[in-house]
Coordinates of C-alpha atoms in Angstrom, one line a residue:
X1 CA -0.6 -62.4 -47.5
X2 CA -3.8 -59.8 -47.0
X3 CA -6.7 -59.4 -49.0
X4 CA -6.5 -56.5 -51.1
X5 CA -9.2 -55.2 -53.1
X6 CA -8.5 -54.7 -57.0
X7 CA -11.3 -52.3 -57.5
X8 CA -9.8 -49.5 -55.0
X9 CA -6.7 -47.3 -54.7
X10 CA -4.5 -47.6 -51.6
X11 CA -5.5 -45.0 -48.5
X12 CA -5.1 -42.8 -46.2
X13 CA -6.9 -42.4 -42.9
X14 CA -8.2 -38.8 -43.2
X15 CA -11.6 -37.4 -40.9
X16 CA -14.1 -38.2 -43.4
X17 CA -13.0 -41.8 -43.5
X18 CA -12.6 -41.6 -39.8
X19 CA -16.2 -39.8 -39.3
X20 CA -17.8 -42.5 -41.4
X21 CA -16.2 -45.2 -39.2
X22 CA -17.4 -43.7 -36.2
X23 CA -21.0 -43.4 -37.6
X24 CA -21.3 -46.9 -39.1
X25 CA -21.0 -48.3 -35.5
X26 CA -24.7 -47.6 -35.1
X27 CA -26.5 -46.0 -32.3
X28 CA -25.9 -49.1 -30.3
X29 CA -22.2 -47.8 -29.5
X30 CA -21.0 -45.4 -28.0
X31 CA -19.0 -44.0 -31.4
X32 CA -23.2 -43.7 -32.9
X33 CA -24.4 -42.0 -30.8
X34 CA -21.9 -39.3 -30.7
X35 CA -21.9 -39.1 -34.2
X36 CA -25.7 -38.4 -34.1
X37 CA -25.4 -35.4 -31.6
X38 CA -23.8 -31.9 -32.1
X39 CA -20.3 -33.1 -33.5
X40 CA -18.5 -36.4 -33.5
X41 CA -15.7 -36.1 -30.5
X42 CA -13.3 -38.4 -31.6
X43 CA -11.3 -38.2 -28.0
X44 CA -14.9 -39.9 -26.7
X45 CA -14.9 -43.1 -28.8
X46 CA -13.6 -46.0 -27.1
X47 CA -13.6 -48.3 -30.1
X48 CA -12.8 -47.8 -33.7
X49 CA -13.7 -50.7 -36.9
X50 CA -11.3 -50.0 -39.8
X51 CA -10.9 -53.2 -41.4
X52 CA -11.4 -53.7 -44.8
X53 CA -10.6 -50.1 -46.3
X54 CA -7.7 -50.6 -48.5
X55 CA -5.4 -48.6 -45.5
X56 CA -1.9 -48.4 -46.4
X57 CA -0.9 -45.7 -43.9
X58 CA -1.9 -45.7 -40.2
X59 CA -2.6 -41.8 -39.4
X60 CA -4.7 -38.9 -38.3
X61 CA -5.6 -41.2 -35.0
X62 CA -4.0 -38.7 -32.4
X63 CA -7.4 -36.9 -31.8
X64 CA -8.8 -40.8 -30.6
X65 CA -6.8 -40.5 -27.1
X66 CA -9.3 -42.8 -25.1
X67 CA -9.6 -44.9 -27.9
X68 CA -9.5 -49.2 -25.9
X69 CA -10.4 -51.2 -28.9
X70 CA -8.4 -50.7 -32.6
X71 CA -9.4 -52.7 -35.4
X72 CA -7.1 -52.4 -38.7
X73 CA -7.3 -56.2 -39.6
X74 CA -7.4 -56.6 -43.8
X75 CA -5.8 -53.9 -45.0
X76 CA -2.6 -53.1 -46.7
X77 CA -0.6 -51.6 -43.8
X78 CA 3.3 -51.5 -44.8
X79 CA 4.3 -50.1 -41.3
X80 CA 3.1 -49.8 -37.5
X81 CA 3.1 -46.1 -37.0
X82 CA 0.9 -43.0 -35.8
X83 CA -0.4 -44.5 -32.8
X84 CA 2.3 -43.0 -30.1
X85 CA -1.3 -40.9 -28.9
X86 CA -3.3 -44.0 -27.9
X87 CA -2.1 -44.8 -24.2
X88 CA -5.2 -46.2 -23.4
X89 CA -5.4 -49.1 -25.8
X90 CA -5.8 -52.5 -24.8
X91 CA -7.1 -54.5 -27.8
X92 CA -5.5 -54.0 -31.1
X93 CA -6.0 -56.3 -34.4
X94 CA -3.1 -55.7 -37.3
X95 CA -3.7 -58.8 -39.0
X96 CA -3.5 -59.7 -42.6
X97 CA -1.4 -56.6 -43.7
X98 CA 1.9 -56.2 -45.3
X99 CA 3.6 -55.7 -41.7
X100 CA 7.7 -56.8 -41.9
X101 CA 8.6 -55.0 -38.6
X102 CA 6.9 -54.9 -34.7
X103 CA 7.9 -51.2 -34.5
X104 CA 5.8 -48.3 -33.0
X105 CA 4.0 -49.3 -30.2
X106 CA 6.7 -48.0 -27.2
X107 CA 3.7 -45.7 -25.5
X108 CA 0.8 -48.9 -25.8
X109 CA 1.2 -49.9 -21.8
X110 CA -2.0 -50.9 -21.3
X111 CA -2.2 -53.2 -24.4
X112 CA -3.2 -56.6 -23.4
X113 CA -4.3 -57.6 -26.8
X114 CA -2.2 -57.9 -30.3
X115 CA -3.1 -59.7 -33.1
X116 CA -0.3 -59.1 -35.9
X117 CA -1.4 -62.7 -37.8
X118 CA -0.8 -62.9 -41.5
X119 CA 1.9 -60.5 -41.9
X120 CA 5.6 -60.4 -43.1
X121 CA 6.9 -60.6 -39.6
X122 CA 9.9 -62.8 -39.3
X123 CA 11.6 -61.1 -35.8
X124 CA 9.6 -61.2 -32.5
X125 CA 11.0 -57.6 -30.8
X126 CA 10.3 -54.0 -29.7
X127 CA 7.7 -55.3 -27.7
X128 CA 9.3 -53.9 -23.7
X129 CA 6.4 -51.6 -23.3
X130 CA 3.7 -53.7 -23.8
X131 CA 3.7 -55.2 -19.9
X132 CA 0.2 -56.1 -19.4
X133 CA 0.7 -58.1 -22.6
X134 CA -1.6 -61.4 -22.3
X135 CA -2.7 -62.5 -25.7
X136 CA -0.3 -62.1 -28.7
X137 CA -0.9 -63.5 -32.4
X138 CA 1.7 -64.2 -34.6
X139 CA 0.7 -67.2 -36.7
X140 CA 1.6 -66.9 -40.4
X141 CA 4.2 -65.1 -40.8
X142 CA 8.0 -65.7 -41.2
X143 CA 9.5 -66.2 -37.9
X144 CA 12.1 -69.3 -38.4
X145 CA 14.3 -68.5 -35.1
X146 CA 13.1 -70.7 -32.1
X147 CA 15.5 -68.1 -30.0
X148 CA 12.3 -65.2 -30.4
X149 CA 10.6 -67.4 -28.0
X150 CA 12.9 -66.6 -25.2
X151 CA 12.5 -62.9 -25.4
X152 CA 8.6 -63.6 -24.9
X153 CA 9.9 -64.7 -21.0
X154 CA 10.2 -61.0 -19.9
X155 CA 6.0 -60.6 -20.2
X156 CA 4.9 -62.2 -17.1
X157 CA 1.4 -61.9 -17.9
X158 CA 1.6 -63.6 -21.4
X159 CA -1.2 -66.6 -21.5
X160 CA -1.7 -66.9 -25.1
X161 CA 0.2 -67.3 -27.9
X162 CA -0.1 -68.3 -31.6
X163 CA 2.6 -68.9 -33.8
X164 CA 1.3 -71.7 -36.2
X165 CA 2.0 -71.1 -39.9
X166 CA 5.5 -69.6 -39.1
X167 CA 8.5 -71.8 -40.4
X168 CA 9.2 -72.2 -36.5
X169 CA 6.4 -74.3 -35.8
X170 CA 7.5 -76.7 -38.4
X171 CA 10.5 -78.1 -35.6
X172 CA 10.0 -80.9 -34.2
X173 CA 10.8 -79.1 -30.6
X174 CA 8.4 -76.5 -31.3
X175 CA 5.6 -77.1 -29.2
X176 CA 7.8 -78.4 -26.0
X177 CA 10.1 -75.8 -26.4
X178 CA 8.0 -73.2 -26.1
X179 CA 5.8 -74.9 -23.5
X180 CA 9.1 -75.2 -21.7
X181 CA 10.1 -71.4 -21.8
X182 CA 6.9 -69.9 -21.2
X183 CA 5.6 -72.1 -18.4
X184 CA 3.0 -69.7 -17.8
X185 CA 1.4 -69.9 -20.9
X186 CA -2.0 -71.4 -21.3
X187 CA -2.9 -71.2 -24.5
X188 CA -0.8 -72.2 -27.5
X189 CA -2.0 -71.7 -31.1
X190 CA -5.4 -71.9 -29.8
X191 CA -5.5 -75.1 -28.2
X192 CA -4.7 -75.4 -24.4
X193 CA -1.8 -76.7 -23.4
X194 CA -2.1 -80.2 -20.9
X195 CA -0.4 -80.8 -17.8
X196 CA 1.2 -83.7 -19.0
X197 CA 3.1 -81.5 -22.1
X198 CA 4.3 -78.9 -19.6
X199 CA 5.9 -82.1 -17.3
X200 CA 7.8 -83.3 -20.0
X201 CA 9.0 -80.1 -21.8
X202 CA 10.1 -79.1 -18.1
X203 CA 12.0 -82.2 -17.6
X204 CA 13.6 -82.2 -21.5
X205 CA 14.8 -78.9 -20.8
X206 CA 15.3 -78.1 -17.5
X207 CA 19.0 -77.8 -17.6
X208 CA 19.2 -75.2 -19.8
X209 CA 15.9 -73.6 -18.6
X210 CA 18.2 -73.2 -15.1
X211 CA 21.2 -71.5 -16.8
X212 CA 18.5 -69.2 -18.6
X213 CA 16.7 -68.4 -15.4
X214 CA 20.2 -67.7 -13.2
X215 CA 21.3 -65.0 -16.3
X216 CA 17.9 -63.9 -15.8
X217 CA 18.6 -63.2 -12.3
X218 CA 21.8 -61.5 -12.8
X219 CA 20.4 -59.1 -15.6
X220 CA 17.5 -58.3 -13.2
X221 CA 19.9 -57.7 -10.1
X222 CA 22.1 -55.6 -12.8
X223 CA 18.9 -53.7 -14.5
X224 CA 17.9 -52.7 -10.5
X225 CA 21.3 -51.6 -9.8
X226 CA 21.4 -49.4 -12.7
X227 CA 17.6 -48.4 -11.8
X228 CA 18.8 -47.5 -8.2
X229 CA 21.9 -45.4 -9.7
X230 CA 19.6 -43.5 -12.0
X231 CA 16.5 -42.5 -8.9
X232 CA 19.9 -41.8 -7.5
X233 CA 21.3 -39.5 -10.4
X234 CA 17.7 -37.6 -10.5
X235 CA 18.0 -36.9 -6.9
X236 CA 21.1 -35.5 -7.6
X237 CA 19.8 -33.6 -10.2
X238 CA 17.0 -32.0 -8.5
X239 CA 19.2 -30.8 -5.8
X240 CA 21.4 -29.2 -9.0
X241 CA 24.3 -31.6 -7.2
X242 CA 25.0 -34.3 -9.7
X243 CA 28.5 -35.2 -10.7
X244 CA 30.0 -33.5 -7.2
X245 CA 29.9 -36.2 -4.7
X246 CA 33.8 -37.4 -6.2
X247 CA 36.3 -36.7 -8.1
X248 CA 34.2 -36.5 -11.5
X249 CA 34.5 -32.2 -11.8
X250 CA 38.2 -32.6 -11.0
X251 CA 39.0 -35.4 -13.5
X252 CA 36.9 -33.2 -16.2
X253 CA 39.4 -30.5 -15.6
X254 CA 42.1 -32.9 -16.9
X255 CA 40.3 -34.8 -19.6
X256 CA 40.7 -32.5 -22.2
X257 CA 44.1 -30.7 -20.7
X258 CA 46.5 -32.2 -22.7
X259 CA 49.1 -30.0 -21.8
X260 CA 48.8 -30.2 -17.6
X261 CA 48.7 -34.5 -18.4
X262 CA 52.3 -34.1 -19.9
X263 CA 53.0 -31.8 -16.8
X264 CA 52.1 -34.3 -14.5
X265 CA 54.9 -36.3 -15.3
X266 CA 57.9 -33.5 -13.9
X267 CA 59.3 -34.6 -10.7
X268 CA 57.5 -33.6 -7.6
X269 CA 54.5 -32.9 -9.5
X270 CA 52.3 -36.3 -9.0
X271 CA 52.6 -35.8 -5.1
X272 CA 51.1 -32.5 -6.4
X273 CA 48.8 -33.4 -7.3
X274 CA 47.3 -36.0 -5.8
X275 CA 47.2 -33.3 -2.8
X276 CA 45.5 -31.3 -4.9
X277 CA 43.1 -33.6 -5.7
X278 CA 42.0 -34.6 -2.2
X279 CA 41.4 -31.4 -1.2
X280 CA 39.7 -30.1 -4.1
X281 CA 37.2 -33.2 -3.9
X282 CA 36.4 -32.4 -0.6
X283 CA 35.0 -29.3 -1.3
X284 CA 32.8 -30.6 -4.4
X285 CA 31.7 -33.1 -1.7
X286 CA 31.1 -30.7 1.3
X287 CA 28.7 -28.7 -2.0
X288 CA 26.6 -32.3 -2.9
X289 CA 25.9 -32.6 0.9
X290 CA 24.6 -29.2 0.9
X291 CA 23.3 -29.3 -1.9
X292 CA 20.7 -32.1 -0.7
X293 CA 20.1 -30.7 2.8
X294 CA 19.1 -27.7 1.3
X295 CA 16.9 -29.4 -1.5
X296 CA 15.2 -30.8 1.4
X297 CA 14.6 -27.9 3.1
X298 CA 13.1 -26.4 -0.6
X299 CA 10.8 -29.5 -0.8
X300 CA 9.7 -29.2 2.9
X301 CA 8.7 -25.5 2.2
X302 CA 7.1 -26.5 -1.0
X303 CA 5.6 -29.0 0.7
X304 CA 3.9 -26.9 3.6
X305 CA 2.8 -24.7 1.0
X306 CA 0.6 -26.4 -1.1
X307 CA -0.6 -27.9 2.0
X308 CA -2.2 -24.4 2.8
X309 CA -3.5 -23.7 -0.2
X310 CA -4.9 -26.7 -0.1
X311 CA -6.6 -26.1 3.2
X312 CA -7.8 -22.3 2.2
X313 CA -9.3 -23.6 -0.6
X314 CA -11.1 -27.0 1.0
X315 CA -12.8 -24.4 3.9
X316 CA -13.4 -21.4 1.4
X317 CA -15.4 -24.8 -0.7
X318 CA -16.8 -25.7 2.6
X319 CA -18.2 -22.6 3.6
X320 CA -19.6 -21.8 -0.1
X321 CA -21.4 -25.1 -0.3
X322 CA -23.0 -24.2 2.8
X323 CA -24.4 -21.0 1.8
X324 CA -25.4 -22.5 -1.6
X325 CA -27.6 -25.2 1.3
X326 CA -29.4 -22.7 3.1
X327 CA -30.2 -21.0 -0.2
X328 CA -31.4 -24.3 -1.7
X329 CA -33.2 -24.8 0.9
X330 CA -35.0 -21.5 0.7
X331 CA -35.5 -21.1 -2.7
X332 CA -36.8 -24.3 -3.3
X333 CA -39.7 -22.8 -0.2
X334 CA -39.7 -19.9 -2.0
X335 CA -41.0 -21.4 -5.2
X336 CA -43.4 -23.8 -3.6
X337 CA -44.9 -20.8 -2.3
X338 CA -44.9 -19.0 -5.9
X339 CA -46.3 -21.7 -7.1
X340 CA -49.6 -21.4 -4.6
X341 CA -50.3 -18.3 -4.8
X342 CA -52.9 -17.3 -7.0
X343 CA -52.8 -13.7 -6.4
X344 CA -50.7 -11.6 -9.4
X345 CA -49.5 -8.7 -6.8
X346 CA -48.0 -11.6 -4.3
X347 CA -46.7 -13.4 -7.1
X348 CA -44.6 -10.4 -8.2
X349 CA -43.7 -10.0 -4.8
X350 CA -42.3 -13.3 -4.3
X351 CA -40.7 -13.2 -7.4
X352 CA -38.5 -10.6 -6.8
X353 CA -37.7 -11.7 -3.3
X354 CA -36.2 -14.6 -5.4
X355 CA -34.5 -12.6 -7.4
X356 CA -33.2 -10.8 -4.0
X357 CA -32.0 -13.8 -2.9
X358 CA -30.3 -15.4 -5.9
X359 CA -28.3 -11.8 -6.2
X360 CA -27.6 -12.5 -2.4
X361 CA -25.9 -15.6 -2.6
X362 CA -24.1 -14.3 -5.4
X363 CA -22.9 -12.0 -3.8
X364 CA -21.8 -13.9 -1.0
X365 CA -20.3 -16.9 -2.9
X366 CA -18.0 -13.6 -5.0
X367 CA -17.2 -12.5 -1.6
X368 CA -15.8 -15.9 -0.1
X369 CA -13.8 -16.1 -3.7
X370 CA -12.4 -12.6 -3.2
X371 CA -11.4 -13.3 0.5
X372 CA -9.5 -16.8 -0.8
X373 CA -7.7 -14.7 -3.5
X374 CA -6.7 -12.4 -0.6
X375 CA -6.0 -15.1 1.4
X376 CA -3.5 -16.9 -1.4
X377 CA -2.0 -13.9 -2.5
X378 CA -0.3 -13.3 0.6
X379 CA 0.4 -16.9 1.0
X380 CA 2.0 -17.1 -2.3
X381 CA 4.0 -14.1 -1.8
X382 CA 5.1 -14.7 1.4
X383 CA 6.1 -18.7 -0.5
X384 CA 8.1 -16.5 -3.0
X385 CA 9.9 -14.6 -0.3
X386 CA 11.0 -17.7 1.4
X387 CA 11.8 -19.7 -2.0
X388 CA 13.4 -16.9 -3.3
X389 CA 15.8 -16.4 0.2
X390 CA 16.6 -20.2 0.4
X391 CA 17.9 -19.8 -3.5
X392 CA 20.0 -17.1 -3.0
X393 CA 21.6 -18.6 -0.2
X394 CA 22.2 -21.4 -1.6
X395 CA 23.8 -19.8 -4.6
X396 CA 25.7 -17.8 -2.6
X397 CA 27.0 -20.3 0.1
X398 CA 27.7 -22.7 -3.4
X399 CA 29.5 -19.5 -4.9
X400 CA 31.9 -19.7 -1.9
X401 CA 32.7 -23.2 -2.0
X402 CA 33.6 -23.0 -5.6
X403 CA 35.8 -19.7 -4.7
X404 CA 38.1 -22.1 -2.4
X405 CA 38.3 -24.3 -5.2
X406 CA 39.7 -21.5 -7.7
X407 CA 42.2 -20.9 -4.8
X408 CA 43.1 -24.2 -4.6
X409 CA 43.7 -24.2 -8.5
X410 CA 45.2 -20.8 -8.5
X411 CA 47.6 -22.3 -5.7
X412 CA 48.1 -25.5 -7.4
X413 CA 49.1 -23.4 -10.6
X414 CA 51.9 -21.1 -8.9
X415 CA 53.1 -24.4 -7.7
X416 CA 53.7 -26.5 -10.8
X417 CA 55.0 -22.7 -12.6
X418 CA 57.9 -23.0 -9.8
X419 CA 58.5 -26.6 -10.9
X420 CA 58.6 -26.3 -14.3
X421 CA 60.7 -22.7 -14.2
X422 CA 63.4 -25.2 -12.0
X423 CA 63.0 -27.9 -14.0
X424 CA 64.0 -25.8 -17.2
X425 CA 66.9 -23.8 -15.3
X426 CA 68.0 -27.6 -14.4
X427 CA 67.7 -29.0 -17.9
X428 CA 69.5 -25.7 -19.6
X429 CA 72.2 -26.3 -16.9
X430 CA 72.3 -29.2 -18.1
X431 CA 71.9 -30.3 -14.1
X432 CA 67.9 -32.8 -14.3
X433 CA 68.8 -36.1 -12.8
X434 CA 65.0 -37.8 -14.2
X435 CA 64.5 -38.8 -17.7
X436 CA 61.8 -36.4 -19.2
X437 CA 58.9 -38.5 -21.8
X438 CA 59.8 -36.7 -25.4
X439 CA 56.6 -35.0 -25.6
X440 CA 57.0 -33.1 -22.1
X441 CA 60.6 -32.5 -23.1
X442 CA 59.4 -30.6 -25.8
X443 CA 57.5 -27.9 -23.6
X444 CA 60.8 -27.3 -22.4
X445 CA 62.1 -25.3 -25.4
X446 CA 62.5 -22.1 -23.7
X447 CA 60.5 -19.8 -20.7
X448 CA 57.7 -18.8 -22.7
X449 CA 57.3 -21.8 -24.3
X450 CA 57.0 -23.9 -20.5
X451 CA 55.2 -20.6 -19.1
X452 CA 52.4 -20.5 -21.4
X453 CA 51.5 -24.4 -21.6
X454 CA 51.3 -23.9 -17.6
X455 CA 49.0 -21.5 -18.2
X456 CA 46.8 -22.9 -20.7
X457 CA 46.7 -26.0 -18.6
X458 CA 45.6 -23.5 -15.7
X459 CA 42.8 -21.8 -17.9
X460 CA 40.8 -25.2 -19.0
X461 CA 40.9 -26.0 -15.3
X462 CA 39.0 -22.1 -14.0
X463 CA 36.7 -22.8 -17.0
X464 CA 35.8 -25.9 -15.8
X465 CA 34.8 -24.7 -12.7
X466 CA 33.4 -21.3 -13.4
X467 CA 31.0 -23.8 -16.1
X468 CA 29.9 -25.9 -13.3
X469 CA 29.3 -22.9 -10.8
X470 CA 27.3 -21.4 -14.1
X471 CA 25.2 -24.2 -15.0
X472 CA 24.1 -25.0 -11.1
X473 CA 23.2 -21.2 -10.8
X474 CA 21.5 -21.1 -14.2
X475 CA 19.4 -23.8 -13.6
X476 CA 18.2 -23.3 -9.7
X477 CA 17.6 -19.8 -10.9
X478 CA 15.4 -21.1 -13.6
X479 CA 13.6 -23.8 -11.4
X480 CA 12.6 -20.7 -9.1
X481 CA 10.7 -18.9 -11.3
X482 CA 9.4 -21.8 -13.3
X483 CA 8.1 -22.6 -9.9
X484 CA 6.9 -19.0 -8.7
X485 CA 5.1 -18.6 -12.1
X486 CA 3.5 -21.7 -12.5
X487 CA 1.8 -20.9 -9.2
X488 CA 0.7 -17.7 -9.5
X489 CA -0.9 -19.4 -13.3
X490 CA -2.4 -21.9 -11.5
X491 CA -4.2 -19.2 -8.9
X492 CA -5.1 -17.4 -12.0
X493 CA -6.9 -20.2 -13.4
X494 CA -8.4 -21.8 -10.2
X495 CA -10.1 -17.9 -9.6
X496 CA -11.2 -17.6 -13.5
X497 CA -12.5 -21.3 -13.3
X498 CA -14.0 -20.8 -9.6
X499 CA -15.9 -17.3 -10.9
X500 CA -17.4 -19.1 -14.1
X501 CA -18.5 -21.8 -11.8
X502 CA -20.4 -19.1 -9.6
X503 CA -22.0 -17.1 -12.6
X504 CA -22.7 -20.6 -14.1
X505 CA -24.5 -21.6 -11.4
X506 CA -26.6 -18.3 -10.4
X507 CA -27.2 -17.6 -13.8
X508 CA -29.3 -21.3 -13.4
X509 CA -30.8 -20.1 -10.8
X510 CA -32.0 -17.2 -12.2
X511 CA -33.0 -19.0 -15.6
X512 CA -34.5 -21.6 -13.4
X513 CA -36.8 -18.4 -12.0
X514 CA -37.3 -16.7 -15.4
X515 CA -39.0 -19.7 -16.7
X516 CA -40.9 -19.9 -13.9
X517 CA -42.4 -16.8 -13.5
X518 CA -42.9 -16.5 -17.8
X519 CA -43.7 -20.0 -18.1
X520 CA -46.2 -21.1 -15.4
X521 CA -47.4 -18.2 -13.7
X522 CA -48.6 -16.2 -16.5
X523 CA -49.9 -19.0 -18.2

């Protein structure tokens, strides 16, 4: 179905192939003239011509990350792959290849362009990402299920489609059916659809177009409610509450307790139990509600934070940019003045007054950096203190809460132990009234036996919870000093970046002065 060329050997996109690519776009694109300066910066190009090159593996493209136009039309491409890096893509041409599978384009969001004609194609799917979709071609291939047509509905931006040459467009239906599932469309197989064809395919299907649209609607009300649920769960998350606003910890401690299920059933037990439950459900909800009010309060300091950072640095720029004025507008007096004066001496001079002044403003721009790094430091640290205050109470105020639920286990425990101790002085007596299921019966062999499945049952339970209290404190702990160290990166950087910026520009300024003075002057 592609046009393969007997004379050469199936390949591989390596850099020399990809190098030539770039430089046979001329100097008319962008790709030609980057190829004629210093290096060829593949992360610069913004469009890349690779048809006709005997390609039988997409790769080695990851370095191309603005990349907006792709061109792989004629090759001999077997599979879509290798282009997860190229987010920015919004034209891309995979015709006439070997293609049997729409596969591998899940990160292409900005993609308004496909062209996969003249492949092996004969499903229309794995397409979701591609929202901004508004021109796909399909045409010869081997698509021969009208039903791929409705799964084109969910891309609301779709206006042109081709599909000719597939045994699909051989039915009779074809071209109202399609007209009357994508009523948006515009273009089909590359002739524009009339007013008069969308009327009728409308009216010929509109009963069935209804049912589609109303399980549309209750897929989309169903995909927002599990949307909602998830924000939700994330929320939770981030305030290290999730699961503990019900009964989900206390049914854990039961879903693998095979032992304490079968003890459920002794008489007495299931009223137990179910007190049991309400109170130990309280407390995990009494820790989710504190949990959030104090993830609040975190984001609120976080928040006022990098709000005063942000200030310090916006005046420390403020007040460097207007020192770097008045010296502009000095220096550029300074070397008018140079520049008139005739005499050697006064040249000199004014020269070194220059010089005086560029090592001024240095000094004065490394002296505003060194008073924002003072400045930061102590409003970091003091950040820390307070971060590092609100997690530790919170830990320990979460640590308390999960100590009444041991006690509520623990009393739970002695509890069903004085049940089950009667009920097998009762059943050795020969004295139990209630018909016992076989498999709790057998617990009842003799003390031990009864004692240590109470106990067992009693040990999954504290693990449970002393997990739950683990994991919460493991991972607030860890949020903290991600948090705390990221910052005190990012201060490192913004100085080191700040200081190069500064040496950059006075080291201009003095180049800028060199040249003068060995250029024009002596001259």
């Amino acid at each position: 179905m592609n046009r393969l060329c007997d004379s050469m050997e199936p390949r591989v996109m390596d850099d020399d192939m990809l190098k030539l690519a770039v430089g046979e776009q001329g100097p008319q694109e962008e790709a030609g003239q980057l190829a004629k300066q210093e290096g060829i910066l593949f992360k610069d190009v913004l469009s890349l011509q690779l048809d006709f090159r005997n390609i039988l593996r997409i790769d080695n493209l990851w370095q191309f990350e603005n990349l907006r136009k792709l061109q792989l039309d004629n090759n001999i491409i077997e599979k879509i792959e290798g282009l997860e890096n190229l987010t920015h893509l919004v034209w891309l041409d995979l015709s006439f290849n070997n293609i049997e599978t729409i596969e591998g384009l899940d990160t292409l969001v900005n993609l308004e362009d496909l062209s996969l004609f003249n492949n092996r194609i004969s499903k229309i799917d794995s397409l979701d990402a591609l929202v901004k979709l508004q021109v796909l071609s399909l045409g010869n291939n081997q698509i021969d299920n009208m039903m791929n047509i409705i799964y084109l509905r969910r891309f609301k931006c779709l206006r042109t489609l081709s599909l000719s040459g597939n045994p699909i467009s051989e039915a009779e239906d074809y071209k109202i059916f399609i007209c009357a599932h994508l009523p948006d469309l515009v273009y089909l197989d590359f002739r524009r659809i009339d007013d008069h064809t969308k009327e009728l395919a409308e009216a010929k299907h509109q009963y069935s177009i209804d049912e589609l649209k109303h399980q549309e609607n209750l897929m989309q009300v169903r995909l927002e409610d599990e949307q909602a649920r998830q924000e939700e769960l994330e929320k939770h998350k981030t305030a290290f509450v999730e699961h503990l606003n019900g009964s989900f910890l206390f049914d854990s401690m039961y879903a693998e307790d095979s032992e304490g299920n079968k003890l459920s059933y002794l008489p007495g037990v299931s009223e137990l139990l179910e007190a049991y439950k309400d109170k130990f459900v309280i407390i995990c909800v009494n820790i989710f509600e504190y949990g959030l009010k104090q993830q609040e309060k975190r984001k609120i300091e976080l928040d006022t934070f990098s709000e005063c950072v942000h200030e310090a640095i916006q005046e420390n720029q403020e007040q460097g940019k207007r020192k770097i004025a008045q010296f502009k507008e000095k220096h550029l007096s300074s070397l008018s003045a140079i520049r008139e004066e005739s005499e050697l001496p006064n040249i000199e001079k004014k020269i070194l007054e220059c010089s005086a002044d560029i090592s001024e403003l240095f000094n004065e721009l490394m002296m505003l950096e060194m008073q924002l790094v003072e400045q930061l430091e102590e409003t970091i640290n003091m950040f820390e203190r307070n971060i590092v205050d609100m997690v530790g109470l919170f830990i320990e105020n979460v640590q308390s809460l999960m100590a009444q639920c041991r006690d509520l286990e623990n009393h739970h425990h002695e509890k069903l132990l004085e049940i089950s101790i009667s009920t097998l002085e009762k059943i050795v007596v020969g004295d139990l009234d209630e018909d016992l299921p076989d498999d709790l019966r057998a617990l009842f062999v003799n003390k031990d036996t009864i004692v240590n499945a109470v106990g067992a049952s009693h040990d999954i339970h504290l693990l449970k919870i002393d997990n739950r209290e683990g994991e919460l404190v493991t991972r607030i702990n860890s949020w903290c000093t991600r948090l705390v160290d990221k910052i005190h990166k990012d201060e490192i950087m913004r100085n080191r970046k700040r200081v190069k910026e500064i040496n950059q520009y006075v080291d201009h300024m003095q180049s800028e002065l060199d040249n003068l003075e060995y250029g024009n002057i002596l001259d």
